[in-house]
Tab-separated table of C-alpha atoms in Angstrom:
chain	number	residue	atom	x	y	z
A	1	UNK	CA	-0.053	-0.148	-0.057
A	2	UNK	CA	2.450	2.509	1.103
A	3	UNK	CA	4.643	1.814	-2.285
A	4	UNK	CA	1.597	2.140	-4.321
A	5	UNK	CA	0.891	5.421	-2.582
A	6	UNK	CA	4.772	6.498	-3.253
A	7	UNK	CA	4.344	5.861	-6.906
A	8	UNK	CA	1.126	7.751	-7.459
A	9	UNK	CA	2.796	11.055	-5.664
A	10	UNK	CA	5.857	10.372	-7.599
A	11	UNK	CA	3.615	10.443	-10.736
A	12	UNK	CA	1.471	13.180	-10.179
A	13	UNK	CA	4.964	15.268	-9.231
A	14	UNK	CA	6.247	14.722	-12.446
A	15	UNK	CA	3.266	15.181	-14.971
A	16	UNK	CA	2.256	18.244	-13.488
A	17	UNK	CA	1.627	21.224	-15.450
A	18	UNK	CA	3.921	24.207	-15.186
A	19	UNK	CA	3.227	26.752	-12.382
A	20	UNK	CA	2.159	30.049	-12.985
A	21	UNK	CA	3.409	33.340	-10.515
A	22	UNK	CA	-0.146	33.056	-8.875
A	23	UNK	CA	0.055	29.564	-8.049
A	24	UNK	CA	1.989	27.790	-5.531
A	25	UNK	CA	5.413	25.934	-6.515
A	26	UNK	CA	5.374	22.059	-5.359
A	27	UNK	CA	8.840	20.712	-4.987
A	28	UNK	CA	8.390	16.942	-5.756
A	29	UNK	CA	11.349	15.653	-3.161
A	30	UNK	CA	9.612	17.954	-0.400
A	31	UNK	CA	6.108	16.420	-1.082
A	32	UNK	CA	7.596	12.797	-1.094
A	33	UNK	CA	9.442	13.506	2.134
A	34	UNK	CA	6.264	14.993	4.074
A	35	UNK	CA	4.331	12.077	2.629
A	36	UNK	CA	7.174	9.418	4.489
A	37	UNK	CA	6.608	11.640	7.577
A	38	UNK	CA	2.809	11.453	7.788
A	39	UNK	CA	3.179	7.552	7.042
A	40	UNK	CA	5.532	7.335	9.702
A	41	UNK	CA	3.365	9.150	12.306
A	42	UNK	CA	0.169	7.062	11.244
A	43	UNK	CA	2.169	3.720	11.708
A	44	UNK	CA	3.349	5.245	15.318
A	45	UNK	CA	-0.038	6.416	16.216
A	46	UNK	CA	-1.398	2.903	15.363
A	47	UNK	CA	1.271	1.049	17.348
A	48	UNK	CA	0.439	3.423	20.728
A	49	UNK	CA	-2.958	2.836	20.146
A	50	UNK	CA	-2.794	-0.745	20.172
A	51	UNK	CA	-0.373	-0.796	23.305
A	52	UNK	CA	-3.206	1.257	24.839
A	53	UNK	CA	-6.052	-1.386	24.029
A	54	UNK	CA	-3.858	-3.937	25.289
A	55	UNK	CA	-3.139	-2.572	28.567
A	56	UNK	CA	-6.764	-1.895	28.783
A	57	UNK	CA	-7.770	-5.351	27.865
A	58	UNK	CA	-5.383	-6.854	30.483
A	59	UNK	CA	-6.535	-4.411	33.240
A	60	UNK	CA	-10.156	-5.353	32.535
A	61	UNK	CA	-9.227	-9.202	32.590
A	62	UNK	CA	-8.954	-8.619	36.252
A	63	UNK	CA	-12.444	-8.488	36.806
A	64	UNK	CA	-13.588	-7.219	39.903
A	65	UNK	CA	-10.690	-5.952	42.380
A	66	UNK	CA	-12.732	-5.689	45.380
A	67	UNK	CA	-11.660	-8.873	46.586
A	68	UNK	CA	-8.270	-7.465	46.786
A	69	UNK	CA	-9.255	-4.972	49.556
A	70	UNK	CA	-7.802	-5.709	52.955
A	71	UNK	CA	-8.554	-3.871	56.382
A	72	UNK	CA	-6.073	-1.593	57.863
A	73	UNK	CA	-3.806	-2.825	60.941
A	74	UNK	CA	-4.608	0.077	63.527
A	75	UNK	CA	-2.115	1.377	65.804
A	76	UNK	CA	-2.329	0.813	69.467
A	77	UNK	CA	-2.268	3.759	71.697
A	78	UNK	CA	-1.979	3.979	75.839
A	79	UNK	CA	-4.798	4.510	78.052
A	80	UNK	CA	-3.677	7.146	80.352
A	81	UNK	CA	-6.790	7.293	82.631
A	82	UNK	CA	-6.090	3.642	83.824
A	83	UNK	CA	-2.911	4.652	85.574
A	84	UNK	CA	-2.565	7.417	88.814
A	85	UNK	CA	1.109	7.771	88.998
A	86	UNK	CA	2.563	7.240	85.353
A	87	UNK	CA	-0.321	8.990	83.857
A	88	UNK	CA	1.860	11.964	82.686
A	89	UNK	CA	4.432	10.351	80.733
A	90	UNK	CA	1.729	7.469	79.549
A	91	UNK	CA	0.251	10.631	77.575
A	92	UNK	CA	3.603	11.670	76.389
A	93	UNK	CA	4.172	8.294	74.722
A	94	UNK	CA	0.628	9.116	72.823
A	95	UNK	CA	0.824	12.756	72.042
A	96	UNK	CA	4.502	13.559	72.425
A	97	UNK	CA	7.123	14.797	75.138
A	98	UNK	CA	9.636	16.847	73.323
A	99	UNK	CA	11.316	18.532	76.327
A	100	UNK	CA	11.353	15.680	78.635
A	101	UNK	CA	9.204	16.823	81.026
A	102	UNK	CA	6.734	14.286	81.428
A	103	UNK	CA	9.391	11.624	81.684
A	104	UNK	CA	10.942	13.279	84.443
A	105	UNK	CA	7.729	13.807	86.337
A	106	UNK	CA	7.636	10.092	86.653
A	107	UNK	CA	11.424	9.188	87.528
A	108	UNK	CA	13.125	9.568	90.800
A	109	UNK	CA	14.925	12.843	91.105
A	110	UNK	CA	18.599	12.850	90.555
A	111	UNK	CA	20.607	15.836	92.734
A	112	UNK	CA	23.329	17.726	91.145
A	113	UNK	CA	26.915	17.108	92.797
A	114	UNK	CA	27.085	20.553	94.165
A	115	UNK	CA	29.146	19.663	97.199
A	116	UNK	CA	31.716	17.087	97.353
A	117	UNK	CA	34.107	16.351	100.141
A	118	UNK	CA	37.538	18.268	99.797
A	119	UNK	CA	39.550	15.057	100.230
A	120	UNK	CA	37.905	13.121	97.129
A	121	UNK	CA	40.870	11.701	95.173
A	122	UNK	CA	40.759	12.522	91.649
A	123	UNK	CA	40.097	8.378	90.740
A	124	UNK	CA	37.102	8.689	93.106
A	125	UNK	CA	35.981	12.046	91.552
A	126	UNK	CA	36.205	10.545	87.930
A	127	UNK	CA	34.312	7.229	88.727
A	128	UNK	CA	31.461	9.460	90.379
A	129	UNK	CA	31.151	11.696	87.509
A	130	UNK	CA	30.785	8.670	84.798
A	131	UNK	CA	28.343	6.970	87.047
A	132	UNK	CA	26.418	9.985	86.869
A	133	UNK	CA	27.315	10.414	83.060
A	134	UNK	CA	25.516	6.831	82.636
A	135	UNK	CA	22.384	8.295	84.185
A	136	UNK	CA	22.287	11.209	82.069
A	137	UNK	CA	22.724	9.568	79.125
A	138	UNK	CA	19.967	7.060	79.723
A	139	UNK	CA	17.586	9.671	80.773
A	140	UNK	CA	18.431	11.534	77.135
A	141	UNK	CA	17.775	8.298	75.437
A	142	UNK	CA	14.446	7.554	77.072
A	143	UNK	CA	12.974	11.036	76.690
A	144	UNK	CA	14.123	11.147	72.827
A	145	UNK	CA	13.001	7.724	72.296
A	146	UNK	CA	9.358	8.320	73.937
A	147	UNK	CA	8.759	11.157	71.728
A	148	UNK	CA	9.758	9.483	68.430
A	149	UNK	CA	7.263	6.805	69.143
A	150	UNK	CA	4.672	9.562	69.920
A	151	UNK	CA	5.557	10.921	66.843
A	152	UNK	CA	5.409	7.516	64.755
A	153	UNK	CA	1.936	7.250	66.271
A	154	UNK	CA	0.732	10.319	64.721
A	155	UNK	CA	2.452	9.973	61.405
A	156	UNK	CA	0.848	6.459	61.017
A	157	UNK	CA	-2.543	7.899	60.713
A	158	UNK	CA	-1.199	10.124	57.623
A	159	UNK	CA	0.635	7.353	56.150
A	160	UNK	CA	-2.568	4.987	56.412
A	161	UNK	CA	-4.572	7.358	54.750
A	162	UNK	CA	-2.330	7.878	51.736
A	163	UNK	CA	-2.046	4.141	51.668
A	164	UNK	CA	-5.944	3.772	51.565
A	165	UNK	CA	-6.038	6.235	48.509
A	166	UNK	CA	-3.666	4.313	46.592
A	167	UNK	CA	-5.470	1.335	47.204
A	168	UNK	CA	-8.970	2.924	45.981
A	169	UNK	CA	-7.115	4.007	43.040
A	170	UNK	CA	-5.356	0.608	41.939
A	171	UNK	CA	-8.725	-1.179	42.616
A	172	UNK	CA	-10.749	1.224	40.946
A	173	UNK	CA	-13.087	-0.017	38.204
A	174	UNK	CA	-13.035	2.956	35.726
A	175	UNK	CA	-10.953	2.366	32.468
A	176	UNK	CA	-9.019	6.022	32.999
A	177	UNK	CA	-7.698	4.818	36.247
A	178	UNK	CA	-5.864	1.809	34.176
A	179	UNK	CA	-4.442	3.856	31.418
A	180	UNK	CA	-0.795	3.894	31.162
A	181	UNK	CA	0.050	7.121	32.466
A	182	UNK	CA	-2.054	6.356	35.285
A	183	UNK	CA	-0.574	3.057	36.182
A	184	UNK	CA	2.909	4.590	36.250
A	185	UNK	CA	2.005	7.575	38.221
A	186	UNK	CA	0.402	4.748	40.793
A	187	UNK	CA	3.691	2.843	40.808
A	188	UNK	CA	5.746	5.932	41.590
A	189	UNK	CA	3.374	6.763	44.554
A	190	UNK	CA	3.435	3.585	45.734
A	191	UNK	CA	7.399	3.568	45.717
A	192	UNK	CA	7.332	6.734	47.450
A	193	UNK	CA	5.004	5.252	50.043
A	194	UNK	CA	7.066	2.833	50.942
A	195	UNK	CA	10.310	5.287	51.012
A	196	UNK	CA	8.350	7.113	53.511
A	197	UNK	CA	7.591	3.928	55.633
A	198	UNK	CA	11.193	3.117	55.439
A	199	UNK	CA	12.415	6.397	56.791
A	200	UNK	CA	9.876	5.891	59.927
A	201	UNK	CA	11.040	2.406	60.503
A	202	UNK	CA	14.884	3.518	60.451
A	203	UNK	CA	13.991	6.305	62.793
A	204	UNK	CA	12.431	3.688	65.272
A	205	UNK	CA	15.197	1.008	64.676
A	206	UNK	CA	17.840	3.759	65.654
A	207	UNK	CA	15.857	4.752	68.916
A	208	UNK	CA	15.855	1.189	69.738
A	209	UNK	CA	19.630	0.864	69.119
A	210	UNK	CA	20.223	3.905	71.481
A	211	UNK	CA	18.471	1.958	74.029
A	212	UNK	CA	20.467	-0.870	73.757
A	213	UNK	CA	23.555	1.390	73.660
A	214	UNK	CA	22.616	3.104	76.843
A	215	UNK	CA	21.821	-0.206	78.759
A	216	UNK	CA	25.150	-1.635	77.438
A	217	UNK	CA	27.239	1.018	78.992
A	218	UNK	CA	25.134	0.599	82.288
A	219	UNK	CA	26.115	-3.130	82.637
A	220	UNK	CA	29.354	-2.245	81.158
A	221	UNK	CA	30.312	0.188	84.207
A	222	UNK	CA	28.481	-2.124	86.632
A	223	UNK	CA	30.732	-4.877	85.684
A	224	UNK	CA	33.928	-2.729	85.711
A	225	UNK	CA	32.971	-1.390	89.447
A	226	UNK	CA	32.938	-5.157	90.328
A	227	UNK	CA	35.931	-5.995	88.733
A	228	UNK	CA	37.760	-2.901	90.222
A	229	UNK	CA	36.869	-3.722	93.560
A	230	UNK	CA	37.820	-7.308	93.336
A	231	UNK	CA	41.363	-6.374	91.721
A	232	UNK	CA	41.927	-3.591	94.718
A	233	UNK	CA	40.852	-6.158	96.833
A	234	UNK	CA	43.478	-8.480	96.084
A	235	UNK	CA	46.275	-5.856	95.886
A	236	UNK	CA	45.403	-4.170	99.048
A	237	UNK	CA	44.222	-7.352	101.225
A	238	UNK	CA	47.983	-8.190	102.731
A	239	UNK	CA	48.200	-4.742	103.951
A	240	UNK	CA	44.904	-4.462	105.172
A	241	UNK	CA	44.981	-7.866	107.110
A	242	UNK	CA	48.085	-6.219	109.010
A	243	UNK	CA	46.936	-2.753	109.750
A	244	UNK	CA	43.937	-4.856	111.167
A	245	UNK	CA	45.757	-7.366	113.217
A	246	UNK	CA	48.186	-4.862	114.659
A	247	UNK	CA	45.207	-2.349	115.367
A	248	UNK	CA	43.103	-5.114	117.483
A	249	UNK	CA	46.080	-5.929	119.007
A	250	UNK	CA	47.051	-2.175	120.157
A	251	UNK	CA	43.443	-1.976	121.421
A	252	UNK	CA	43.537	-4.966	123.481
A	253	UNK	CA	46.878	-4.193	125.074
A	254	UNK	CA	45.798	-0.897	125.757
A	255	UNK	CA	42.208	-1.719	127.138
A	256	UNK	CA	41.547	-1.598	130.749
A	257	UNK	CA	38.595	-2.240	132.482
A	258	UNK	CA	36.348	0.885	133.246
């Protein structure tokens, strides 16, 4: 068909009468090139139309998509009204506790080391400061982790609404929801929601790791203190025993009946 059309256009171009000044001049070569471009565009349009019909036929072949709808998983929240003494921080775990005031209101207060013995050695001062640091680190991690959990609870609702909207578009029976551009847009939206979920999961995992690190430091400090006491006992045991025996002997020798 294309060869026949090209042959007719060529013959007409060759037998065309001479053009007068008032008529448009037709270039046979340009006419042939324009005809080829138009034919290729028609072929490309036919291919695109066939692909679109294939996509629509595949979408319609799925039938009713409502069977793929699944209920959402609700996120749980604390009930502060059940508890009397921990209510402030329990509420903070639901709605947030950015400053940590709710957490501190439920923990035992930690006194500041404002007055230390003047004869305290440098080693003893360092040990006390590091024990104090362990408590401060634990408080900081707990306050931030509790606030992050509250943010995750609030973010869950917005994320769930977006997932439900995407589900409605995916399972919609109308044809326009299953065109090629619409399908690509839904794939992009699904990837974006997945990345948001990954970010939220990574934040919660990072706070869980912080809790484990703080707990590990506390256990390490406890074990180090135990080992240090044992080492000091082995090192000074003889001298202490001799001093104790000598002191006891002196006390017995100098003791008099009142």
